[in-house]
Every structure is written in C-alpha cells, then in structure tokens.
XYZ file of N, CA, C and O in Angstrom:
804
model
N -36.636 55.145 -46.294
C -36.171 53.829 -45.632
C -34.619 53.711 -45.722
O -34.219 53.246 -44.644
N -34.037 54.088 -46.727
C -32.598 54.123 -46.670
C -32.054 55.094 -45.683
O -30.973 54.686 -45.004
N -32.642 56.185 -45.418
C -32.298 57.038 -44.325
C -32.418 56.491 -42.964
O -31.479 56.585 -42.136
N -33.384 55.610 -42.794
C -33.531 55.159 -41.464
C -32.713 54.115 -41.164
O -32.119 53.911 -40.141
N -32.369 53.273 -42.171
C -31.294 52.277 -42.098
C -29.863 52.854 -41.849
O -29.161 52.255 -41.030
N -29.603 53.888 -42.656
C -28.294 54.579 -42.229
C -28.156 55.121 -40.785
O -27.182 55.125 -40.168
N -29.426 55.727 -40.349
C -29.429 56.429 -38.999
C -29.167 55.111 -38.038
O -28.594 55.407 -36.996
N -29.878 54.065 -38.217
C -29.684 52.776 -37.229
C -28.389 52.330 -37.226
O -27.765 51.904 -36.282
N -27.692 52.190 -38.464
C -26.410 51.821 -38.594
C -25.487 52.798 -37.786
O -24.456 52.183 -37.059
N -25.649 53.996 -38.013
C -24.703 55.027 -37.255
C -24.941 54.834 -35.867
O -23.841 55.067 -34.963
N -26.155 54.643 -35.268
C -26.345 54.554 -33.961
C -25.611 53.124 -33.328
O -25.211 53.264 -32.258
N -25.622 52.105 -34.095
C -24.930 50.958 -33.603
C -23.490 51.026 -33.490
O -22.708 50.481 -32.679
N -22.897 51.937 -34.348
C -21.422 51.996 -34.561
C -21.060 53.048 -33.533
O -20.050 52.871 -32.742
N -21.698 54.157 -33.298
C -21.436 55.110 -32.152
C -21.590 54.586 -30.898
O -22.734 54.170 -30.377
N -20.504 54.474 -30.128
C -20.285 53.933 -28.752
C -21.132 54.879 -27.762
O -21.652 54.467 -26.707
N -21.136 56.088 -28.195
C -21.827 57.002 -27.337
C -23.317 56.900 -27.047
O -24.047 57.221 -26.308
N -23.885 56.231 -28.230
C -25.257 55.983 -28.246
C -25.583 54.771 -27.275
O -26.800 54.612 -27.036
N -24.629 53.983 -26.700
C -24.969 52.915 -25.833
C -25.003 53.430 -24.617
O -24.060 54.023 -24.042
N -26.001 53.158 -23.976
C -26.241 53.556 -22.478
C -26.506 52.434 -21.518
O -26.931 51.380 -22.023
N -26.021 52.670 -20.263
C -26.045 51.415 -19.351
C -26.908 51.926 -18.201
O -26.613 53.023 -17.625
N -27.705 51.152 -17.736
C -28.587 51.559 -16.545
C -27.709 51.216 -15.274
O -26.736 50.516 -15.270
N -28.379 51.640 -14.147
C -27.795 51.394 -12.891
C -27.606 49.932 -12.448
O -26.448 49.620 -11.800
N -28.569 49.332 -12.899
C -28.443 47.747 -12.480
C -27.351 47.112 -13.172
O -26.601 46.327 -12.660
N -27.115 47.387 -14.346
C -26.066 46.807 -15.197
C -24.606 47.421 -14.799
O -23.731 46.507 -14.476
N -24.599 48.431 -14.363
C -23.400 49.048 -13.790
C -23.023 48.389 -12.408
O -21.955 48.025 -12.175
N -24.014 48.244 -11.679
C -23.900 47.516 -10.336
C -23.288 46.227 -10.631
O -22.391 45.645 -9.796
N -23.925 45.310 -11.582
C -23.509 44.059 -11.893
C -22.026 43.974 -12.276
O -21.349 43.047 -11.875
N -21.697 44.970 -13.094
C -20.331 45.082 -13.508
C -19.255 45.167 -12.404
O -18.318 44.789 -12.330
N -19.741 46.188 -11.466
C -18.912 46.341 -10.388
C -18.633 45.132 -9.570
O -17.740 45.059 -9.035
N -19.736 44.463 -9.240
C -19.675 43.370 -8.363
C -18.856 42.219 -9.040
O -18.157 41.549 -8.252
N -18.912 42.314 -10.462
C -18.053 41.174 -10.982
C -16.553 41.461 -10.890
O -15.689 40.542 -10.725
N -16.292 42.765 -10.951
C -14.862 43.105 -10.937
C -14.432 43.083 -9.537
O -13.147 42.398 -9.254
N -15.249 43.393 -8.622
C -14.812 43.115 -7.245
C -14.754 41.579 -6.755
O -13.739 41.369 -6.079
N -15.625 40.832 -7.236
C -15.534 39.334 -7.004
C -14.259 38.799 -7.437
O -13.574 37.951 -6.975
N -13.893 39.431 -8.892
C -12.710 38.879 -9.567
C -11.388 39.322 -8.614
O -10.545 38.490 -8.533
N -11.519 40.328 -8.221
C -10.286 40.953 -7.587
C -10.185 40.210 -6.189
O -8.940 39.777 -5.799
N -11.400 39.926 -5.472
C -11.325 39.049 -4.254
C -10.788 37.704 -4.472
O -9.998 37.109 -3.728
N -11.337 37.027 -5.561
C -10.907 35.772 -5.738
C -9.324 35.671 -6.009
O -8.726 34.642 -5.665
N -8.838 36.536 -6.795
C -7.425 36.529 -7.091
C -6.585 36.877 -5.714
O -5.485 36.082 -5.448
N -7.024 37.674 -5.058
C -6.460 38.018 -3.761
C -6.510 36.810 -2.748
O -5.582 36.351 -2.190
N -7.608 36.081 -2.856
C -7.733 34.909 -1.972
C -6.967 33.758 -2.480
O -6.088 32.894 -1.554
N -6.689 33.643 -3.807
C -5.811 32.656 -4.328
C -4.293 32.980 -3.972
O -3.661 31.929 -3.585
N -3.864 34.127 -4.157
C -2.571 34.408 -3.765
C -2.326 34.263 -2.252
O -1.199 33.755 -1.878
N -3.257 34.676 -1.508
C -3.113 34.540 -0.069
C -3.056 32.914 0.289
O -2.168 32.394 1.123
N -3.881 31.991 -0.249
C -3.813 30.741 -0.051
C -2.532 30.055 -0.438
O -1.851 29.226 0.124
N -1.933 30.454 -1.679
C -0.586 30.103 -2.011
C 0.415 30.351 -1.232
O 1.364 29.603 -0.829
N 0.352 31.696 -0.558
C 1.546 32.127 0.314
C 1.355 31.327 1.687
O 2.345 31.026 2.187
N 0.037 30.892 1.988
C 0.066 29.932 3.346
C 0.482 28.568 3.025
O 0.897 27.879 3.865
N 0.184 27.985 1.712
C 0.389 26.681 1.518
C 1.969 26.451 1.326
O 2.242 25.390 1.831
N 2.878 27.234 0.752
C 4.073 26.859 0.522
C 4.885 26.820 1.842
O 5.664 25.792 1.840
N 4.766 27.581 2.815
C 5.483 27.299 4.216
C 5.034 26.024 4.767
O 6.003 25.171 5.262
N 3.762 25.576 4.609
C 3.314 24.408 5.097
C 3.899 23.147 4.394
O 4.375 22.012 4.987
N 3.748 23.344 3.161
C 4.502 22.284 2.322
C 5.808 22.007 2.427
O 6.454 20.852 2.650
N 6.658 23.220 2.673
C 8.066 23.102 2.906
C 8.376 22.390 4.378
O 9.252 21.607 4.451
N 7.515 22.717 5.210
C 7.656 22.066 6.600
C 7.405 20.555 6.606
O 8.239 19.829 7.118
N 6.345 20.194 5.788
C 6.158 18.658 5.690
C 7.284 17.941 4.892
O 7.632 16.806 5.429
N 7.805 18.591 3.827
C 8.939 18.014 3.132
C 10.251 17.847 3.896
O 10.845 16.940 3.955
N 10.364 18.950 4.734
C 11.461 18.862 5.644
C 11.496 17.719 6.619
O 12.335 16.960 6.984
N 10.143 17.612 7.306
C 9.952 16.625 8.351
C 10.058 15.198 7.723
O 10.616 14.352 8.327
N 9.509 15.133 6.542
C 9.540 13.832 5.740
C 11.132 13.391 5.512
O 11.477 12.119 5.662
N 11.888 14.426 5.155
C 13.301 14.088 4.857
C 14.047 13.725 6.154
O 14.866 12.793 6.044
N 13.706 14.369 7.192
C 14.440 14.034 8.521
C 13.821 12.711 9.112
O 14.818 11.912 9.408
N 12.733 12.308 8.815
C 12.256 11.032 9.335
C 12.858 9.941 8.442
O 13.478 8.907 9.093
N 13.102 10.033 7.068
C 13.618 9.082 6.120
C 15.092 8.899 6.508
O 15.643 7.864 6.541
N 15.809 10.014 6.648
C 17.189 10.021 6.998
C 17.501 9.444 8.228
O 18.381 8.686 8.290
N 16.738 9.610 9.418
C 16.871 9.009 10.475
C 16.614 7.440 10.611
O 17.308 6.676 11.106
N 15.527 7.169 9.769
C 15.402 5.708 9.634
C 16.505 4.882 8.966
O 16.906 3.883 9.390
N 17.014 5.599 7.787
C 18.031 5.052 7.225
C 19.304 4.978 8.057
O 19.961 3.815 7.879
N 19.617 5.869 8.727
C 20.719 5.898 9.762
C 20.713 4.775 10.889
O 21.504 3.938 11.049
N 19.467 4.841 11.386
C 19.199 3.665 12.272
C 19.195 2.341 11.720
O 19.810 1.507 12.364
N 18.715 2.034 10.507
C 18.983 0.794 9.977
C 20.253 0.505 9.659
O 20.738 -0.680 9.757
N 21.148 1.277 9.259
C 22.622 1.144 8.910
C 23.218 0.797 10.464
O 24.075 -0.032 10.388
N 22.903 1.481 11.356
C 23.420 1.287 12.707
C 23.271 -0.174 13.363
O 24.153 -0.664 13.833
N 21.967 -0.599 13.070
C 21.572 -1.981 13.583
C 22.161 -3.104 12.638
O 21.779 -4.232 13.018
N 22.558 -2.778 11.393
C 22.971 -3.839 10.520
C 22.154 -4.211 9.428
O 22.504 -5.124 8.795
N 20.844 -3.502 9.464
C 19.912 -3.792 8.297
C 20.413 -3.365 7.073
O 20.087 -4.003 5.944
N 21.185 -2.341 7.067
C 21.750 -1.807 5.762
C 23.305 -1.767 5.853
O 23.862 -1.446 6.965
N 23.961 -1.873 4.763
C 25.558 -1.763 4.738
C 25.884 -0.336 5.179
O 25.181 0.443 4.613
N 26.817 -0.177 6.001
C 27.258 1.202 6.427
C 27.836 1.735 5.105
O 27.767 3.076 4.979
N 28.410 0.962 4.256
C 29.103 1.530 3.094
C 28.265 1.048 1.717
O 28.471 0.032 1.353
N 27.283 1.964 1.462
C 26.329 1.404 0.338
C 26.719 1.242 -0.996
O 26.485 0.742 -1.869
N 27.995 2.156 -1.195
C 28.547 2.299 -2.473
C 29.798 1.202 -2.693
O 30.583 1.094 -1.822
N 29.481 0.204 -3.718
C 30.382 -0.987 -3.672
C 31.371 -0.582 -4.735
O 31.087 -0.009 -5.849
N 32.642 -0.712 -4.387
C 33.723 -0.227 -5.325
C 33.846 -1.131 -6.500
O 33.436 -2.336 -6.373
N 34.442 -0.700 -7.605
C 34.575 -1.581 -8.767
C 35.639 -2.636 -8.427
O 35.436 -3.736 -8.886
N 36.508 -2.452 -7.541
C 37.585 -3.489 -7.180
C 36.767 -4.661 -6.451
O 37.148 -5.927 -6.662
N 35.751 -4.340 -5.766
C 35.038 -5.518 -5.056
C 34.169 -6.397 -6.073
O 34.215 -7.498 -5.942
N 33.648 -5.742 -7.029
C 32.932 -6.470 -8.108
C 33.761 -7.202 -9.210
O 33.281 -8.308 -9.508
N 35.001 -6.630 -9.159
C 35.860 -7.624 -9.955
C 36.728 -8.572 -9.193
O 37.624 -9.134 -9.746
N 36.344 -8.767 -7.998
C 37.017 -9.771 -7.151
C 36.697 -11.267 -7.549
O 35.495 -11.604 -7.726
N 37.591 -11.866 -8.074
C 37.238 -13.291 -8.557
C 37.549 -14.356 -7.405
O 38.148 -13.994 -6.464
N 37.013 -15.429 -7.830
C 37.153 -16.654 -6.721
C 38.632 -16.933 -6.464
O 39.000 -17.283 -5.404
N 39.428 -16.965 -7.411
C 40.799 -17.189 -7.269
C 41.520 -16.207 -6.409
O 42.192 -16.548 -5.511
N 41.157 -15.078 -6.676
C 41.711 -13.939 -5.873
C 41.234 -14.084 -4.460
O 42.124 -13.747 -3.469
N 40.094 -14.251 -4.202
C 39.676 -14.427 -2.856
C 40.214 -15.626 -1.970
O 40.477 -15.527 -1.020
N 40.292 -16.808 -2.884
C 41.092 -17.884 -2.206
C 42.405 -17.610 -1.854
O 42.874 -17.948 -0.784
N 43.121 -16.845 -2.766
C 44.611 -16.505 -2.363
C 44.727 -15.578 -1.428
O 45.515 -15.458 -0.534
N 43.660 -14.590 -1.146
C 43.638 -13.650 -0.091
C 43.414 -14.403 1.162
O 44.081 -13.891 2.242
N 42.473 -15.417 1.115
C 42.383 -16.049 2.623
C 43.581 -16.701 2.817
O 44.048 -16.634 4.191
N 44.173 -17.531 2.063
C 45.540 -18.222 2.244
C 46.488 -17.209 2.954
O 47.261 -17.318 3.748
N 46.728 -16.123 2.139
C 47.636 -15.000 2.494
C 47.339 -14.342 3.863
O 48.323 -13.921 4.602
N 46.050 -14.260 4.265
C 45.793 -13.770 5.539
C 46.270 -14.252 6.827
O 46.333 -13.932 7.805
N 46.625 -15.590 6.602
C 47.241 -16.498 7.562
C 48.496 -15.759 8.281
O 48.843 -15.931 9.415
N 49.322 -15.066 7.528
C 50.528 -14.548 7.787
C 50.268 -13.243 8.725
O 51.168 -12.816 9.313
N 49.080 -12.605 8.823
C 48.807 -11.554 9.587
C 48.247 -12.068 10.993
O 48.060 -11.139 11.925
N 47.920 -13.332 11.132
C 47.230 -14.083 12.232
C 48.385 -14.293 13.105
O 49.225 -15.140 12.887
N 48.539 -13.988 14.473
C 49.675 -14.269 15.436
C 49.254 -15.440 16.271
O 50.187 -16.027 16.970
N 48.085 -15.835 16.306
C 47.541 -17.118 17.137
C 47.700 -18.313 16.262
O 46.916 -18.347 15.284
N 48.480 -19.359 16.720
C 48.667 -20.570 15.691
C 47.495 -21.264 15.390
O 47.248 -21.526 14.396
N 46.599 -21.532 16.374
C 45.412 -22.237 16.306
C 44.309 -21.562 15.230
O 43.808 -22.228 14.510
N 44.354 -20.217 15.360
C 43.548 -19.369 14.215
C 44.186 -19.432 13.014
O 43.409 -19.612 11.928
N 45.517 -19.583 12.869
C 46.120 -19.669 11.675
C 45.747 -20.980 10.934
O 45.381 -20.970 9.793
N 46.016 -21.990 11.817
C 45.570 -23.379 11.243
C 44.094 -23.522 10.912
O 43.671 -24.218 9.830
N 43.073 -22.780 11.507
C 41.751 -22.844 11.218
C 41.514 -22.140 9.940
O 40.654 -22.865 9.115
N 42.141 -21.079 9.829
C 41.812 -20.340 8.673
C 42.561 -21.093 7.347
O 41.895 -21.111 6.264
N 43.742 -21.652 7.519
C 44.281 -22.406 6.456
C 43.387 -23.758 6.154
O 43.351 -23.969 4.850
N 42.850 -24.283 7.080
C 41.914 -25.372 6.762
C 40.637 -25.053 6.142
O 40.264 -25.645 5.156
N 40.093 -23.863 6.429
C 38.855 -23.203 5.790
C 39.127 -23.097 4.253
O 38.548 -23.449 3.319
N 40.488 -22.473 4.022
C 40.893 -22.215 2.565
C 41.093 -23.472 1.759
O 40.552 -23.601 0.605
N 41.614 -24.589 2.482
C 42.073 -25.671 1.565
C 40.785 -26.549 1.545
O 40.467 -27.188 0.497
N 40.054 -26.640 2.584
C 38.828 -27.607 2.738
C 37.720 -27.105 1.940
O 36.918 -28.031 1.431
N 37.381 -25.737 1.948
C 36.128 -25.307 1.427
C 36.296 -24.402 0.213
O 35.281 -24.206 -0.593
N 37.417 -23.768 0.105
C 37.746 -22.967 -1.012
C 38.474 -23.263 -2.182
O 38.436 -22.712 -3.269
N 39.006 -24.298 -1.877
C 40.102 -24.697 -2.924
C 39.607 -25.227 -4.165
O 39.917 -24.925 -5.300
N 38.499 -26.043 -3.995
C 37.562 -26.522 -4.988
C 36.559 -25.503 -5.504
O 35.499 -25.302 -4.780
N 36.833 -24.731 -6.312
C 36.071 -23.441 -6.587
C 34.686 -23.698 -7.185
O 33.860 -22.819 -7.518
N 34.504 -25.012 -7.655
C 33.251 -25.465 -8.422
C 32.122 -25.570 -7.257
O 31.002 -25.544 -7.620
N 32.634 -25.738 -6.057
C 31.600 -25.966 -4.945
C 30.892 -24.777 -4.087
O 30.152 -24.887 -3.329
N 31.424 -23.540 -4.614
C 31.099 -22.398 -3.869
C 31.010 -21.185 -4.832
O 31.504 -21.130 -6.022
N 30.256 -20.236 -4.442
C 30.159 -18.891 -5.185
C 30.163 -17.716 -4.222
O 29.747 -17.803 -3.164
N 30.347 -16.526 -4.823
C 30.345 -15.310 -4.271
C 28.837 -14.837 -4.297
O 28.312 -14.355 -5.376
N 28.088 -14.793 -3.284
C 26.630 -14.404 -3.337
C 26.298 -13.145 -2.937
O 25.258 -12.595 -3.375
N 27.251 -12.178 -2.292
C 27.004 -11.029 -2.078
C 28.246 -10.203 -1.938
O 29.131 -10.487 -1.103
N 28.552 -9.143 -2.753
C 29.839 -8.447 -2.896
C 29.818 -7.396 -1.777
O 30.835 -6.717 -1.432
N 28.665 -7.151 -1.233
C 28.413 -5.925 -0.300
C 27.723 -6.395 1.014
O 26.878 -5.688 1.486
N 28.088 -7.362 1.581
C 27.666 -8.004 2.769
C 28.308 -7.493 3.970
O 29.334 -6.644 3.990
N 27.696 -7.388 5.150
C 28.285 -6.955 6.297
C 28.372 -7.943 7.328
O 27.470 -8.917 7.488
N 29.298 -7.842 8.259
C 29.503 -8.889 9.399
C 29.922 -7.783 10.597
O 31.064 -7.453 10.591
N 28.931 -7.558 11.516
C 29.199 -6.508 12.513
C 29.393 -5.130 11.834
O 28.546 -4.661 11.115
N 30.447 -4.572 12.229
C 30.733 -3.336 11.577
C 31.714 -3.405 10.489
O 32.238 -2.423 9.769
N 31.975 -4.613 9.916
C 32.986 -4.871 8.747
C 32.204 -5.127 7.522
O 31.232 -5.882 7.421
N 32.709 -4.465 6.544
C 32.337 -4.620 5.052
C 32.872 -5.981 4.616
O 34.094 -6.253 4.657
N 32.119 -7.014 4.255
C 32.500 -8.205 3.835
C 31.922 -8.669 2.484
O 31.061 -8.177 1.916
N 32.535 -9.735 1.975
C 32.111 -10.502 0.919
C 31.523 -11.835 1.468
O 32.144 -12.531 2.023
N 30.186 -12.251 0.889
C 29.627 -13.429 1.512
C 29.876 -14.462 0.456
O 29.469 -14.326 -0.750
N 30.430 -15.531 1.018
C 30.836 -16.711 -0.037
C 29.739 -18.059 0.758
O 29.776 -18.255 1.974
N 29.133 -18.666 -0.362
C 28.167 -19.732 0.085
C 28.439 -20.925 -0.997
O 28.757 -20.705 -2.035
N 28.439 -22.124 -0.250
C 28.719 -23.348 -1.040
C 28.201 -24.477 -0.319
O 27.466 -24.638 0.633
N 28.411 -25.715 -1.035
C 27.917 -27.019 -0.524
C 29.079 -27.929 -0.502
O 30.164 -27.938 -1.050
N 29.091 -28.680 0.793
C 30.101 -29.809 0.926
C 29.792 -30.922 0.485
O 28.624 -31.495 0.543
N 30.830 -31.433 -0.398
C 30.439 -32.789 -1.241
C 31.156 -34.072 -0.936
O 30.954 -35.048 -1.508
N 31.742 -33.994 0.302
C 32.460 -35.138 0.864
C 32.759 -34.932 2.427
O 32.652 -33.885 2.999
N 33.163 -35.945 3.032
C 33.560 -35.908 4.383
C 32.372 -36.011 5.398
O 31.071 -36.531 4.967
N 32.560 -35.904 6.555
C 31.492 -35.985 7.604
C 30.276 -35.101 7.374
O 29.210 -35.287 7.641
N 30.636 -33.793 6.774
C 29.495 -32.938 6.494
C 28.984 -32.891 5.083
O 28.467 -31.827 4.500
N 29.144 -34.094 4.414
C 28.575 -34.318 2.995
C 27.110 -33.775 2.985
O 26.264 -34.066 3.692
N 26.857 -33.155 1.957
C 25.451 -32.556 1.605
C 25.183 -31.399 2.501
O 23.874 -30.860 2.396
N 26.052 -30.777 3.262
C 25.630 -29.725 4.107
C 26.212 -28.447 3.443
O 26.631 -28.630 2.363
N 25.750 -27.325 3.902
C 26.029 -26.046 3.292
C 26.923 -25.128 4.211
O 26.960 -25.341 5.290
N 27.711 -24.207 3.680
C 28.683 -23.452 4.499
C 28.600 -21.923 3.850
O 28.190 -21.893 2.766
N 28.745 -21.129 4.832
C 28.713 -19.623 4.502
C 29.876 -18.982 5.206
O 30.367 -19.599 6.421
N 30.717 -18.143 4.490
C 31.820 -17.459 4.887
C 31.736 -16.009 4.746
O 31.588 -15.571 3.452
N 31.839 -15.133 5.771
C 31.909 -13.820 5.627
C 33.594 -13.343 5.620
O 34.103 -13.474 6.488
N 33.860 -12.863 4.455
C 35.366 -12.624 4.347
C 35.443 -10.942 3.923
O 34.972 -10.533 3.196
N 36.469 -10.532 4.700
C 36.947 -9.384 4.658
C 37.744 -9.106 3.352
O 38.846 -9.537 3.168
N 37.338 -8.345 2.256
C 37.935 -8.451 1.107
C 39.450 -7.757 1.135
O 40.394 -8.243 0.236
N 39.433 -6.855 1.920
C 40.889 -6.188 1.977
C 42.024 -6.900 2.513
O 43.117 -6.935 2.071
N 41.618 -7.673 3.489
C 42.761 -8.655 4.264
C 42.423 -9.950 3.987
O 43.485 -10.716 4.108
N 41.382 -10.530 3.466
C 41.250 -11.781 3.216
C 40.739 -12.703 4.398
O 40.645 -13.880 4.431
N 40.526 -12.040 5.425
C 40.283 -12.844 6.848
C 38.864 -13.174 6.765
O 37.842 -12.512 6.567
N 38.715 -14.515 7.035
C 37.331 -14.988 7.203
C 36.828 -14.673 8.513
O 37.112 -15.464 9.595
N 36.017 -13.782 8.614
C 35.556 -13.289 10.147
C 34.562 -14.139 10.587
O 34.564 -14.353 11.840
N 33.753 -14.890 9.851
C 32.823 -15.724 10.364
C 32.536 -16.973 9.482
O 32.496 -16.817 8.216
N 32.614 -18.331 9.820
C 32.464 -19.473 8.921
C 31.365 -20.266 9.723
O 31.524 -20.659 10.849
N 30.410 -20.564 9.008
C 29.308 -21.405 9.438
C 28.885 -22.754 8.469
O 28.829 -22.444 7.347
N 28.783 -23.842 9.153
C 28.193 -24.955 8.463
C 26.776 -25.311 8.984
O 26.590 -25.209 10.183
N 25.961 -25.468 7.911
C 24.458 -25.667 8.327
C 23.982 -26.925 7.695
O 24.465 -27.407 6.739
N 22.977 -27.680 8.388
C 22.432 -28.990 7.773
C 21.304 -28.509 6.781
O 21.030 -27.261 6.645
N 20.474 -29.422 6.291
C 19.570 -29.137 5.442
C 18.349 -28.679 6.004
O 17.562 -27.902 5.393
N 18.274 -28.579 7.295
C 17.166 -27.856 8.114
C 17.768 -26.475 8.448
O 17.052 -25.681 9.301
N 18.732 -25.907 7.995
C 19.423 -24.595 8.341
C 19.937 -24.448 9.705
O 20.212 -23.518 10.303
N 20.206 -25.479 10.465
C 20.627 -25.594 11.697
C 22.168 -25.427 11.723
O 22.710 -26.128 10.933
N 22.739 -24.711 12.696
C 24.071 -24.517 12.851
C 24.739 -25.850 13.207
O 24.457 -26.265 14.379
N 25.708 -26.402 12.521
C 26.504 -27.633 12.900
C 27.709 -27.140 13.442
O 28.453 -27.938 14.346
N 28.365 -26.203 12.846
C 29.729 -25.855 13.359
C 29.985 -24.426 13.013
O 29.426 -23.627 11.875
N 30.795 -23.634 13.828
C 30.929 -22.088 13.550
C 32.197 -21.656 14.163
O 32.715 -22.244 15.202
N 32.866 -20.969 13.231
C 34.213 -20.402 13.753
C 34.090 -18.842 13.661
O 33.774 -18.453 12.373
N 34.377 -18.071 14.538
C 34.549 -16.696 14.581
C 35.972 -16.222 14.877
O 36.610 -16.769 15.782
N 36.444 -15.439 13.976
C 37.785 -14.888 14.232
C 37.768 -13.939 15.494
O 36.997 -13.083 15.415
N 38.582 -14.437 16.648
C 38.700 -13.679 17.749
C 38.798 -12.169 17.685
O 39.591 -11.789 16.740
N 38.219 -11.476 18.408
C 38.414 -9.806 18.496
C 39.741 -9.483 18.536
O 40.257 -8.467 17.932
N 40.597 -10.171 19.437
C 42.083 -9.817 19.650
C 42.843 -9.878 18.434
O 43.745 -9.210 18.300
N 42.506 -11.020 17.618
C 43.104 -11.176 16.326
C 42.861 -10.112 15.388
O 43.767 -9.629 14.775
N 41.629 -9.688 15.299
C 41.192 -8.690 14.372
C 41.952 -7.320 14.791
O 42.481 -6.618 13.942
N 41.950 -7.138 16.121
C 42.635 -5.932 16.715
C 44.173 -5.834 16.337
O 44.724 -4.868 15.900
N 44.750 -7.177 16.451
C 46.288 -7.324 15.974
C 46.358 -6.989 14.446
O 47.491 -6.143 14.294
N 45.392 -7.454 13.673
C 45.657 -7.137 12.262
C 45.473 -5.732 11.922
O 46.218 -5.107 11.077
N 44.526 -5.067 12.757
C 44.247 -3.691 12.357
C 45.380 -2.765 12.804
O 45.809 -1.787 12.274
N 46.104 -3.174 13.952
C 47.336 -2.463 14.341
C 48.474 -2.669 13.378
O 49.335 -1.787 13.189
N 48.453 -3.777 12.578
C 49.543 -3.983 11.671
C 49.322 -3.055 10.352
O 50.173 -2.552 9.788
N 47.957 -2.815 10.208
C 47.815 -1.984 8.874
C 47.724 -0.595 9.248
O 47.734 0.297 8.417
C-alpha cells in the first residue's frame, strides 16, 4: 500500500508523466491565438482613435476661439477681458476728479460745458451713484459704468448711466431713463472730440 502511494505521489510530481491529448493542445493554441488577435485589435483601435480624437479637439478649439473672437468684435465681450488692479482701485472721488479734469482736453466749448455739467449735477453727490462695472465697454473703448438716481429737479426719481473712459475721465455716453427704462435724455461725446483727445495723447 505504501509503495502504491509513493508511486502515485511521484507520478503527480513528475511533469513528464502529464500528457496532453490533441484536443487539449488545439484548445490552448486557439486561446493563445485569440489573445494575440485581441491585443493586436486593441492596439490598432487605439492607433485609429487618437488621430480622430485629436482632430475633434482641434476643431472644438477652433470653433470656441472663433466664437469668442466674434463675440468680442460685436461687443458681447470686452476686448480686454483682463481688468487691471488700477481700475479696481478706482474710487468715486478719483472718477469725479477725472471727469472734471477731462474738460481741459475738450476743444469744443459746448462739449466742455456739458461734461462739466454732468460732473457737477450727477457725480458731485457721490451718495447718489455707484460704479456698477469696472470692465464695461462702449463701442471700442474700455470704460467704467456708473449708475445712479436723480433726487431733485426736473428728472427727480429718474436714473442715469454714464460710460466713462478711466484713463482720460471722458464721459463717452450719458443717458437718463424714466421708471419704464425709456430714454429721456442722452449725450454722446462727438467722434471729432475723441479724435482730438487721442491726438493729444
């Protein structure tokens, strides 16, 4: 009995005693072949996928860039989206003084008087207005948008908006609206005045 057990144990340990029939060998070959083909197909699929993905990403980048550029050109986005620290540190007092000082750059007397009137009538009392947008735009100009309420006079309880160029203090556009947002009065600084100021700078 012991001899038979020893003989069985030696046969189990001896790899040469293990035999494979043809069916088993064919099955192993097919498994190896299928595994090789699967890996090859995976590599081939990845090689085909990367150029397609890169093409789609490039097209997406071009479409987004074109859309942002077009939006900036038509005025939906500010042309200079980075707002400087100096603009954010612009106070009401500084803005009021800049608007008053801008009259010295204007060569047309009636425009000088209008700008001076805007500064004294609407910006002097700084409790009635605030800076609502430090990076607004008016046409092609980067501006600061000021909005406030009129508390006395003919336009009592009406609102006003002023687009002011921060570097020069020039009020490029001034609008008074009623409670229904209809425009009651508007003043735009003439193009020739802006051109004269640009030539001075």
